[in-house]
XYZ file of C-alpha atoms in Angstrom:
564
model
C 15.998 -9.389 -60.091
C 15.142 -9.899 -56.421
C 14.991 -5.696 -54.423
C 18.525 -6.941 -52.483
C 20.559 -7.744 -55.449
C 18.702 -4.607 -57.026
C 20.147 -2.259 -54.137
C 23.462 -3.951 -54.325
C 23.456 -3.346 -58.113
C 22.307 0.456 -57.200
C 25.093 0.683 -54.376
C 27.764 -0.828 -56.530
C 26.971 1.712 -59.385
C 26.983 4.562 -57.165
C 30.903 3.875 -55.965
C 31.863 3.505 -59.487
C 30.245 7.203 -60.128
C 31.404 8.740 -56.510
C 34.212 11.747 -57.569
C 37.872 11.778 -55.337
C 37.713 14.024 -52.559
C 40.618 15.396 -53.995
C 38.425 16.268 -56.972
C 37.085 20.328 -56.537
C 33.836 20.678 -56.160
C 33.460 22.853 -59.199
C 35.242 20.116 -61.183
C 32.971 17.033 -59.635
C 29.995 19.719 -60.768
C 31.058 19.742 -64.367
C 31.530 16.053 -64.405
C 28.445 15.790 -63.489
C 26.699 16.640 -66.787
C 28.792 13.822 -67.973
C 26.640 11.190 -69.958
C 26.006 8.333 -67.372
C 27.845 5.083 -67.808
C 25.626 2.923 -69.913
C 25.287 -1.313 -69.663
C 26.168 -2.936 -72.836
C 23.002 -4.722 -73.791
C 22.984 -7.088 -77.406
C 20.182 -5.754 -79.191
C 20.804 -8.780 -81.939
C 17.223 -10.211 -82.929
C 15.370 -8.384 -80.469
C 11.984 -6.520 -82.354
C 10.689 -3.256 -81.227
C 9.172 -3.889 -78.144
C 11.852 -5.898 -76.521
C 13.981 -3.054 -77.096
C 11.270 -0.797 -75.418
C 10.894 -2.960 -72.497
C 14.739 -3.457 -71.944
C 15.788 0.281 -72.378
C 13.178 1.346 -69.809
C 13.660 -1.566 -67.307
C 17.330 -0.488 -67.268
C 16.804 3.717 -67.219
C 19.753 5.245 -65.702
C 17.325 8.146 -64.173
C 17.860 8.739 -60.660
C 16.411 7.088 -57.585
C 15.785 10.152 -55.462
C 12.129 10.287 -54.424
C 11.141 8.649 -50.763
C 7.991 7.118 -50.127
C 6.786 10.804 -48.269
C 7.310 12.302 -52.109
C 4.929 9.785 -53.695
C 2.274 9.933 -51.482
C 2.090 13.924 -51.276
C 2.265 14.337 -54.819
C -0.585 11.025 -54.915
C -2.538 13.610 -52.512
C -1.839 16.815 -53.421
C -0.112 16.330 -56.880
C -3.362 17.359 -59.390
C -4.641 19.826 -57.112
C -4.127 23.198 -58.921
C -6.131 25.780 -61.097
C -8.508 22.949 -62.289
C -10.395 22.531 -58.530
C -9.650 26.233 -56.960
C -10.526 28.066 -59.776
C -11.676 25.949 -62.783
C -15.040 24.698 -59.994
C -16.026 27.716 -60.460
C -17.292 28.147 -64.521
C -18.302 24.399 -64.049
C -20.868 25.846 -60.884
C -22.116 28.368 -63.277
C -22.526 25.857 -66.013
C -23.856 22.890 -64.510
C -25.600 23.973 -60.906
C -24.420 22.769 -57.736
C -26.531 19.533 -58.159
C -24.393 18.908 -61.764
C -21.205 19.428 -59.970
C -21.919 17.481 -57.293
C -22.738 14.670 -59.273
C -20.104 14.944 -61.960
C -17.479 14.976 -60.022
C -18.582 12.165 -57.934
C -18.896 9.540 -61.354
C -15.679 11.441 -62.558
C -13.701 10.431 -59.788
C -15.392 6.988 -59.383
C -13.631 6.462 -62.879
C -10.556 8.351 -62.006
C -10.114 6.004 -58.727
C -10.077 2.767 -60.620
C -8.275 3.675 -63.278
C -5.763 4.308 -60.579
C -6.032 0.980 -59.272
C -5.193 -1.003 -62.392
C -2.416 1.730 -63.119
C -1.007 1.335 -59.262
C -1.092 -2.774 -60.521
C 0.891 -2.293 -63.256
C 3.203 0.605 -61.417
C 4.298 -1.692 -59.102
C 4.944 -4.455 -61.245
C 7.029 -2.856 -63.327
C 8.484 0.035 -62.393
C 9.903 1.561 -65.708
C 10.724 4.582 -67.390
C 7.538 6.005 -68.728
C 5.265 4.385 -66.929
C 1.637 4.686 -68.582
C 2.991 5.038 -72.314
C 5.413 2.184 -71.524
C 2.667 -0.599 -70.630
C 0.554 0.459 -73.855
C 3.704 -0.288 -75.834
C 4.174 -3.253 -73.676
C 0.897 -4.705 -73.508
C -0.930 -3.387 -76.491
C 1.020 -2.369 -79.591
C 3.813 -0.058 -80.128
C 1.722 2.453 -82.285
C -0.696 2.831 -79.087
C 2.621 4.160 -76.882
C 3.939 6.011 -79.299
C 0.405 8.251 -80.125
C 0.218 8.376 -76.258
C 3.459 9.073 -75.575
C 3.090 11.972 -77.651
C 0.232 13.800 -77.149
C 1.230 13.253 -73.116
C 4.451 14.930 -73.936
C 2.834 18.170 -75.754
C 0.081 18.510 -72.817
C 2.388 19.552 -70.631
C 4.889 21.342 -72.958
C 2.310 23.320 -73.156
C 1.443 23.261 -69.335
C 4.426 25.243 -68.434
C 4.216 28.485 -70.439
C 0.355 28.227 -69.419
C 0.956 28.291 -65.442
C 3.687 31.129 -65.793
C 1.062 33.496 -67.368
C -1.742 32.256 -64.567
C 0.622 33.208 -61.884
C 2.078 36.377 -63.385
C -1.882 37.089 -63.473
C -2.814 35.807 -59.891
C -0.117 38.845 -58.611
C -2.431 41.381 -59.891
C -4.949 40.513 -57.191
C -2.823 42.307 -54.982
C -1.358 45.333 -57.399
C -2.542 45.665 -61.208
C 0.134 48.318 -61.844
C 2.726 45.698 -62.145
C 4.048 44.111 -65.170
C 3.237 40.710 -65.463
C 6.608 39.923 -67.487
C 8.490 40.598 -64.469
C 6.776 37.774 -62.510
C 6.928 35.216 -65.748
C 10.786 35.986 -65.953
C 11.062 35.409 -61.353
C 8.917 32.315 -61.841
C 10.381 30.635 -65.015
C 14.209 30.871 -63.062
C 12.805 29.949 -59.772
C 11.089 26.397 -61.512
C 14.458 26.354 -64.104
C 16.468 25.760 -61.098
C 14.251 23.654 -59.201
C 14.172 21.078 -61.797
C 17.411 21.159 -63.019
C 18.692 20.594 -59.923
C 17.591 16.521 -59.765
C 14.634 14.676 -58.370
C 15.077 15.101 -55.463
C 15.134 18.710 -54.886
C 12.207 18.256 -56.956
C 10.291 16.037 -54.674
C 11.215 18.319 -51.888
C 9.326 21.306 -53.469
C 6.643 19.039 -54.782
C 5.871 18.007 -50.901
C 6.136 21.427 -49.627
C 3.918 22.807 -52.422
C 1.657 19.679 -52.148
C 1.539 20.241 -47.870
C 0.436 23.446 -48.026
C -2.712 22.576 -51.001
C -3.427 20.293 -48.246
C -3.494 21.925 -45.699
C -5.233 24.884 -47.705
C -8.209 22.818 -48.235
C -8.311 21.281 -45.179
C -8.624 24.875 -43.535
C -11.161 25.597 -46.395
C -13.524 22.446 -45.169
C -13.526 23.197 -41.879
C -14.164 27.088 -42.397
C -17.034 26.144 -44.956
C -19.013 23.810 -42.744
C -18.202 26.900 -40.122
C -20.194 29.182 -42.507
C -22.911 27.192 -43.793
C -23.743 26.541 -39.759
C -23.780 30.379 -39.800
C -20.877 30.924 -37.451
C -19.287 33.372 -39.985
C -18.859 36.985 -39.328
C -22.019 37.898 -40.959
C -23.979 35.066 -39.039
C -25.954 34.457 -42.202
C -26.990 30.710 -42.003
C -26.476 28.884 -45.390
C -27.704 25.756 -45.627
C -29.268 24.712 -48.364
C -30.212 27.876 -49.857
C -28.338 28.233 -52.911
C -29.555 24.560 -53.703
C -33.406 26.289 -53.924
C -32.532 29.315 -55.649
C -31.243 29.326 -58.224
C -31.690 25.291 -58.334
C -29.694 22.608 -58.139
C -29.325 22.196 -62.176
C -28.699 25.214 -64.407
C -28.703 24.217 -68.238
C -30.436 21.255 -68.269
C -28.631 18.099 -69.621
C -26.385 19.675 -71.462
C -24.807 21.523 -68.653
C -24.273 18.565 -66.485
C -22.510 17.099 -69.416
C -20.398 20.352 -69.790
C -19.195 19.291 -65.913
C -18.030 15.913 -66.436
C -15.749 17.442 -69.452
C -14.511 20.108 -66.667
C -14.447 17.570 -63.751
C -12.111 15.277 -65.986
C -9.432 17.745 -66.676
C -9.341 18.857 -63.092
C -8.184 15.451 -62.378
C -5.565 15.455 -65.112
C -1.510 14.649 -63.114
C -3.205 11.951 -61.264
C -1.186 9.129 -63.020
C 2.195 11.089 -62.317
C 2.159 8.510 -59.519
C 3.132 5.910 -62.505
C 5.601 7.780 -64.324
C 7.907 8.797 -61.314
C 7.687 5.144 -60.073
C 11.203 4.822 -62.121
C 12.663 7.016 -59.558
C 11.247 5.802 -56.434
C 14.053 4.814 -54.118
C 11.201 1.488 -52.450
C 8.589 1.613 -55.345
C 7.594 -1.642 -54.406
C 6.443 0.055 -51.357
C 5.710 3.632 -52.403
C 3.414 3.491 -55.070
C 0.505 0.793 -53.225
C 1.044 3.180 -50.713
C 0.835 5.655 -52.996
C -1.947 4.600 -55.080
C -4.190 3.797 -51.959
C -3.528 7.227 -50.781
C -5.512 8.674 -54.353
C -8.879 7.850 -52.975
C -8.710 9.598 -49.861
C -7.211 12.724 -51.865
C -11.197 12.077 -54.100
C -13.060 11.339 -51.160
C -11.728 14.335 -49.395
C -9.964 16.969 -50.763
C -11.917 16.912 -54.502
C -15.510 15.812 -53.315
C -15.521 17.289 -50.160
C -14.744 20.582 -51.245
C -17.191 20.674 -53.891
C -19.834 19.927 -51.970
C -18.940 22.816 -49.881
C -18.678 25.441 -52.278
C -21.695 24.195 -54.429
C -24.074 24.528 -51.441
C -21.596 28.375 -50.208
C -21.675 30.296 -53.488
C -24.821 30.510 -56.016
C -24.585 29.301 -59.502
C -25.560 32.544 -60.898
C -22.707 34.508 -59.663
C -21.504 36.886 -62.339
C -17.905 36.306 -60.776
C -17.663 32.915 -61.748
C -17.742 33.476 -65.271
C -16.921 37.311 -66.141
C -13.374 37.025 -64.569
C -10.472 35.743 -65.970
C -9.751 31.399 -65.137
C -5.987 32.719 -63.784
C -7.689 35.036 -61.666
C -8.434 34.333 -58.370
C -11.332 36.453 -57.849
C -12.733 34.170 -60.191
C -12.372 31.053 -57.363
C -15.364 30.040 -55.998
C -13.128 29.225 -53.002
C -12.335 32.893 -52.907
C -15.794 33.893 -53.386
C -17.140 31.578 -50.437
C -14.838 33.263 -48.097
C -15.669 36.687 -49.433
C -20.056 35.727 -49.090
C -18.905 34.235 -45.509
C -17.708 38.056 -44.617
C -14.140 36.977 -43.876
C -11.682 39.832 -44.546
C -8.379 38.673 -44.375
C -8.636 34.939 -46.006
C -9.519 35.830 -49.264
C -5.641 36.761 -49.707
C -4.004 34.168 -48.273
C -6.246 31.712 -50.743
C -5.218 33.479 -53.760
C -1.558 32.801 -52.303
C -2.282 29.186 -52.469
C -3.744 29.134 -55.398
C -0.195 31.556 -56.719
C 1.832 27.654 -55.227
C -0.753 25.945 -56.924
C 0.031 27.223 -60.346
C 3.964 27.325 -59.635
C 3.480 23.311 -58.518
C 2.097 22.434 -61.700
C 4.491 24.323 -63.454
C 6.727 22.433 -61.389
C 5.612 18.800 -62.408
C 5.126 20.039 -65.938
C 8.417 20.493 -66.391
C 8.907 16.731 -65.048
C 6.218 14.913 -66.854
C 7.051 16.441 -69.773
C 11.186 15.273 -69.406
C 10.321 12.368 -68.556
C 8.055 11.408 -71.173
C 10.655 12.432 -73.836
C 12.825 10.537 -72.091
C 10.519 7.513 -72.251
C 10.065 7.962 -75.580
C 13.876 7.942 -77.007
C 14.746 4.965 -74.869
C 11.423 2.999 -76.844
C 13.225 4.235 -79.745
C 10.023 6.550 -80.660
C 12.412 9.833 -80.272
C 15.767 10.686 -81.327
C 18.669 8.762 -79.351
C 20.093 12.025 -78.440
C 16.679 13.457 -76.945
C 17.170 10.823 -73.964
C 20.273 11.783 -72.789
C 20.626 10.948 -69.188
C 23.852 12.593 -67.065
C 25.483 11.244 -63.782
C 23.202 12.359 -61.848
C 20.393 11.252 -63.231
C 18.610 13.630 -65.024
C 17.250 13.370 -68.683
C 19.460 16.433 -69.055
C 18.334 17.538 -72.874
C 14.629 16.506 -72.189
C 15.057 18.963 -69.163
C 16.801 22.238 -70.589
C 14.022 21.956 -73.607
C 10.944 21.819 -71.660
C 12.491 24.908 -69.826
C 13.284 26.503 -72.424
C 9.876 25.952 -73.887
C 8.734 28.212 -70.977
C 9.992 30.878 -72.448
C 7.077 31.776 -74.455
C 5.318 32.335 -71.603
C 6.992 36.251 -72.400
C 3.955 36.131 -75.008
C 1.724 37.806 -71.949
C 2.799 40.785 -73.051
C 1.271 40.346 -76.495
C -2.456 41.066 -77.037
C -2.475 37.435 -79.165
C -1.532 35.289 -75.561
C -5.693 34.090 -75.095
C -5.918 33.075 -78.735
C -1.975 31.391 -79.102
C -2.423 29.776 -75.648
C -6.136 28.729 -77.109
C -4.145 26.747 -79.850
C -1.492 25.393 -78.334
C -3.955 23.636 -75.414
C -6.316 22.090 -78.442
C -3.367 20.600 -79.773
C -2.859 17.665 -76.922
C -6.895 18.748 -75.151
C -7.609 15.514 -74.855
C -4.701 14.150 -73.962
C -5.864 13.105 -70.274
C -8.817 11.196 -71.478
C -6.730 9.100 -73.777
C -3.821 8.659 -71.519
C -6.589 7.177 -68.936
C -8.386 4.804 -71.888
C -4.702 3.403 -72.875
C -4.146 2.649 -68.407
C -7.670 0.602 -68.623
C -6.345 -1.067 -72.259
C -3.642 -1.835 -70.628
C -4.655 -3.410 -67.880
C -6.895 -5.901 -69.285
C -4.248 -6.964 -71.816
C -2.048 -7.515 -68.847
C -4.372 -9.497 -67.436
C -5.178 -11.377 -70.316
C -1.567 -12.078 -70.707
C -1.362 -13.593 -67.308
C -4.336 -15.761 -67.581
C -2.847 -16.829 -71.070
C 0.594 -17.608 -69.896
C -0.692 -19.019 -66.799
C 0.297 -16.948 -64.234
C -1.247 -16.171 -61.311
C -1.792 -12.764 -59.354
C -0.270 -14.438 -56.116
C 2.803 -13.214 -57.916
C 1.652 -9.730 -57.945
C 2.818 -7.600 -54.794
C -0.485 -5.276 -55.278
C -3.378 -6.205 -57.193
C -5.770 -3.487 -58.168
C -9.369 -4.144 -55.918
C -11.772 -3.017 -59.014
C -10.013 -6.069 -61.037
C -11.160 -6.060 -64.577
C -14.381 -4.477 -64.580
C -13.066 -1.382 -62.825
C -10.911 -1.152 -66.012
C -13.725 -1.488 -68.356
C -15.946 0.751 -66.302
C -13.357 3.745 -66.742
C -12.382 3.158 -70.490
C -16.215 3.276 -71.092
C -16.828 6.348 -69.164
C -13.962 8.237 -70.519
C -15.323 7.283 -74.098
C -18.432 9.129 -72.979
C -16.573 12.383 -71.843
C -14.933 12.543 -75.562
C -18.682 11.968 -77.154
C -19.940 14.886 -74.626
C -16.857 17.183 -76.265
C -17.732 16.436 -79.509
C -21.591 17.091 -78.788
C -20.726 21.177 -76.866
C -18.203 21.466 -79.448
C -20.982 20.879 -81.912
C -23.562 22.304 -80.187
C -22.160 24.178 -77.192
C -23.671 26.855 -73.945
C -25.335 30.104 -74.529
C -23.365 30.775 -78.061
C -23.055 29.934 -81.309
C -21.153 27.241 -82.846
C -18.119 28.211 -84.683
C -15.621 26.562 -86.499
C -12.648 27.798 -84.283
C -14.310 26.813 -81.353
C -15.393 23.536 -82.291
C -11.367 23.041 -83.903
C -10.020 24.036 -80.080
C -12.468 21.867 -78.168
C -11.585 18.355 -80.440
C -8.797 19.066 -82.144
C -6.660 16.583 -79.669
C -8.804 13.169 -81.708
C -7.788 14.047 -85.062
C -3.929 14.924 -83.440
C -3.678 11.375 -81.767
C -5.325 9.537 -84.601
C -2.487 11.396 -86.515
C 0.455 10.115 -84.811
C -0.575 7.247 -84.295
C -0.728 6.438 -88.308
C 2.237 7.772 -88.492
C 4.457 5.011 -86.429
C 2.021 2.409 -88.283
C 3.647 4.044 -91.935
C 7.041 4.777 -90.290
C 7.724 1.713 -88.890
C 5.053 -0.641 -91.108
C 4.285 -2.211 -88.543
C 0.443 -3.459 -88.945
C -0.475 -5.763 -86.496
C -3.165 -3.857 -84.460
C -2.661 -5.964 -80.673
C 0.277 -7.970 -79.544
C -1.421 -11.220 -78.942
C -1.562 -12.303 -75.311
C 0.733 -15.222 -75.279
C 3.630 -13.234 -76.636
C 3.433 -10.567 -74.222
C 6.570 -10.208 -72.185
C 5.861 -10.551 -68.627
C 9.643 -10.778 -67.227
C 11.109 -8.023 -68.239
C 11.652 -5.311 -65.597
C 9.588 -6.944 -63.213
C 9.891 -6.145 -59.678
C 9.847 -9.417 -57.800
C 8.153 -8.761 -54.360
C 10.064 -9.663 -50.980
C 8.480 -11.465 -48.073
C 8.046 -8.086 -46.643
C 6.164 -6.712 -49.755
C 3.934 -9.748 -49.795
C 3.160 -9.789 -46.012
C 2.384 -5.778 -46.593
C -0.343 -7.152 -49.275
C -1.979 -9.614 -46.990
C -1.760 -7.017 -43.817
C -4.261 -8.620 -41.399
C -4.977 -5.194 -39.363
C -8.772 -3.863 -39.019
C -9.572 -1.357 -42.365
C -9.429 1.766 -40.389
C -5.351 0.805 -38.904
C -4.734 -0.112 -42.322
C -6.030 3.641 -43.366
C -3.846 5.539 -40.475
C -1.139 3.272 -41.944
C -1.772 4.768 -45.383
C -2.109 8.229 -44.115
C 0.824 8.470 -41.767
């Protein structure tokens, strides 16, 4: 289907749904939640993944998020607890050397991985995204274990970042009770998200513009005070780099990084999985996609570099404080060493909208991938519910409601139940990135096998194939490094429960995805490259799209363009 006779079909749909103005406004509200007319599609020899591919090429989620909503949340999207305040235990672990350099191969990896996702993204703009191309191109068992275990990461998520907020309030009053602030926080996300995708791509690129804009302000300060123009005058440099040194812990604690530095990118392939709901996403997501490695080049490396060479390694803060707590940021604690009095607030209030955000986008991945999963016929029918406006209303109202047990912060059990809960679906980043590169190269090989040529393709990832293979093989070396400081981990002993909460998430994929091969006895271990279907859902580029692909312009217009 060409993008006019797509629009028309959009435009034509949305008259049949528009309400009478004679209609109330409380009864065009109620008709709202009103199950969304559905296409009668013959399902009569069609196998599993045919169904798959032509339930979530047809997804009757809303269009609702402009090309300004992808690229923010592309930018700013990811960045949360895992860079402001996570950096910090990985500092103390690794030394600022280690960080440096594990974040740098991490997001070498992360960056193409995005490139052969942002190929397949734009291609085929469906319903699930990631854990719709490993049913697609791979086998159906592959989706379903990822669809999963990306589904219970950030079920989980949400209860998580209601407790780290509740406990980022007591930097500025520990009398309060944090219940009060889980109960303001769970309504104020409840009503974001329930509200459609568009209100929450508004609140994603306010949230996301002021993370920006937070760490932009942070790497100008921080160059400010390693110059010594800080209250204090104390010139930097590279004194922390001498003393303590740039490695603490050896080997091992470099390794330790990379496991850290990997999480902290975990949301970057949201990009994918709101493609379905892009209003242009032919447009959006290459633009969207690009914009990733300027949010790594910048906001992730740049940062780190700063704060490795601004706060020592050996910092008792970094590690004795809670990882909620923002007096545990190293952020925080550069600002602090710089003798700056009145910043050191206003971070931990960006790091309070960092945790909200992805609380925020929890609540959406999670929906969505529920969603996904019942139109692939991988959840119950019922689970995928989608109302006229749009929303995977059920999916929705459970993840919410899911928050609820965020009320456990007022138990003494919340470290050790929240402990759990995150082994389950640990490593659920990791695998979500290996099935991207698997797919990739099986989409690939499909094209080369069916004779098809990436001429057709309106964005073509720039690390091809090898960038895929380079990523799949480091990500296989951040699970060996788990099971190595589960095994053998930092300055303590080995114990069962901690080696159980550090790989649990292997055993829980492996799991699931035996039990779609025994549910559905379906054996076959890859879909064979000739009989992968490459026509279904594809997004057939415009002149406009392909002149966009082959823009002529120097590198650095072509960047402003990306930016702006």
């Amino acid at each position: 289907m060409s993008s006019s006779s797509a629009k028309n079909s959009l435009s034509f749909l949305s008259q049949d749904m528009s309400v009478p103005e004679s209609v109330s406004k409380w009864q065009s509200f109620k008709d709202s939640f009103k199950p969304a007319i559905e296409d009668k599609v013959t399902y009569e020899d069609l196998d599993l993944v045919e169904k798959a591919n032509i339930n979530t090429s047809n997804s009757k989620l809303s269009k609702g998020l402009k090309q300004r909503h992808l690229q923010m949340i592309a930018v700013g999207g990811s960045i949360g607890t895992g860079l402001f305040v996570g950096t910090g235990s990985a500092l103390g672990a690794g030394g600022p050397a280690g960080i440096v350099i594990a974040w740098a191969v991490t997001a070498t990896f992360v960056y193409t991985t995005m490139q052969g996702l942002g190929e397949l993204s734009t291609a085929y703009p469906v319903s699930g995204g990631f854990n719709v191309y490993a049913t697609r191109f791979i086998e159906p068992s592959i989706g379903f274990a990822v669809g999963w275990n990306y589904f219970m990461q950030f079920l989980v998520l949400l209860p998580l970042e209601l407790v780290a907020a509740s406990i980022s309030i007591k930097y500025w009053n520990q009398s309060l009770n944090p219940v009060i602030f889980v109960a303001i926080f769970w309504c104020f996300i409840f009503v974001v998200t329930m509200t459609g995708v568009k209100w929450f791509g508004e609140a994603e690129f306010i949230f996301c513009l002021i993370k920006v804009v937070a760490v932009t302000g942070f790497i100008i300060l921080g160059i400010v005070l390693i110059c010594g123009g800080g209250p204090n005058h104390q010139f930097v440099g590279g004194m922390y780099w001498r003393n303590p040194g740039p490695f603490a812990n050896g080997f091992k604690g470099v390794a330790s990084v990379f496991i850290m530095a990997a999480f902290s990118f975990g949301g970057t392939e949201l990009v994918s999985l709101s493609a379905a709901e892009a209003d242009d996403p032919g447009r959006a997501v290459p633009k969207a996609i690009k914009a990733v490695f300027f949010r790594i080049a910048i906001f992730y490396f740049g940062t780190i570099v700063l704060i490795a060479t601004l706060v020592p390694s050996n910092d008792p803060r970094l590690l004795s404080a809670n990882s909620a707590d923002a007096s545990a940021s190293p952020f925080v604690l550069a600002i602090v060493n710089g003798g700056v009095k009145v910043l050191p607030s206003i971070f931990n209030a960006v790091i309070l909208i960092s945790v909200l955000s992805v609380g925020n986008i929890s609540v959406y991945a999670c929906s969505r991938s529920l969603n996904s999963l019942a139109e692939q016929g991988m959840a119950p029918k019922w689970t995928g519910y989608i109302d006229r406006k749009g929303r995977p209303l059920f999916a929705l109202v459970f993840a919410n409601l899911f928050g609820l047990i965020s009320f456990v912060v007022a138990s003494d059990a919340q470290a050790e139940a929240f402990a759990w809960l995150l082994a389950i679906s640990g490593l659920s980043s990791i695998f979500t990135w290996m099935s991207i590169n698997i797919a990739h190269l099986r989409f690939r090989s499909a094209m080369k096998a069916q004779n098809r040529s990436l001429d057709e393709l309106a964005f073509v990832a720039s690390t091809g194939r090898i960038g895929s293979w380079y990523s799949f093989i480091l990500c296989f070396l951040v699970i060996v490094a788990t099971f190595w400081l589960a095994i053998s981990p930092i300055g303590e002993k080995a114990t069962a429960s901690n080696f159980f909460q550090q790989v649990l998430g292997l055993p829980v994929i492996v799991a699931t995805y035996i039990f779609y091969k025994v549910w559905k006895r379906d054996l076959r271990l890859i879909i064979p490259a000739t009989e992968v279907d490459l026509e279904t859902g594809r997004l057939v580029p415009d002149p406009d799209m392909m002149a966009e692909k082959n823009d002529p312009r120097p590198l650095w217009r072509r960047i402003l363009g990306v930016v702006y």
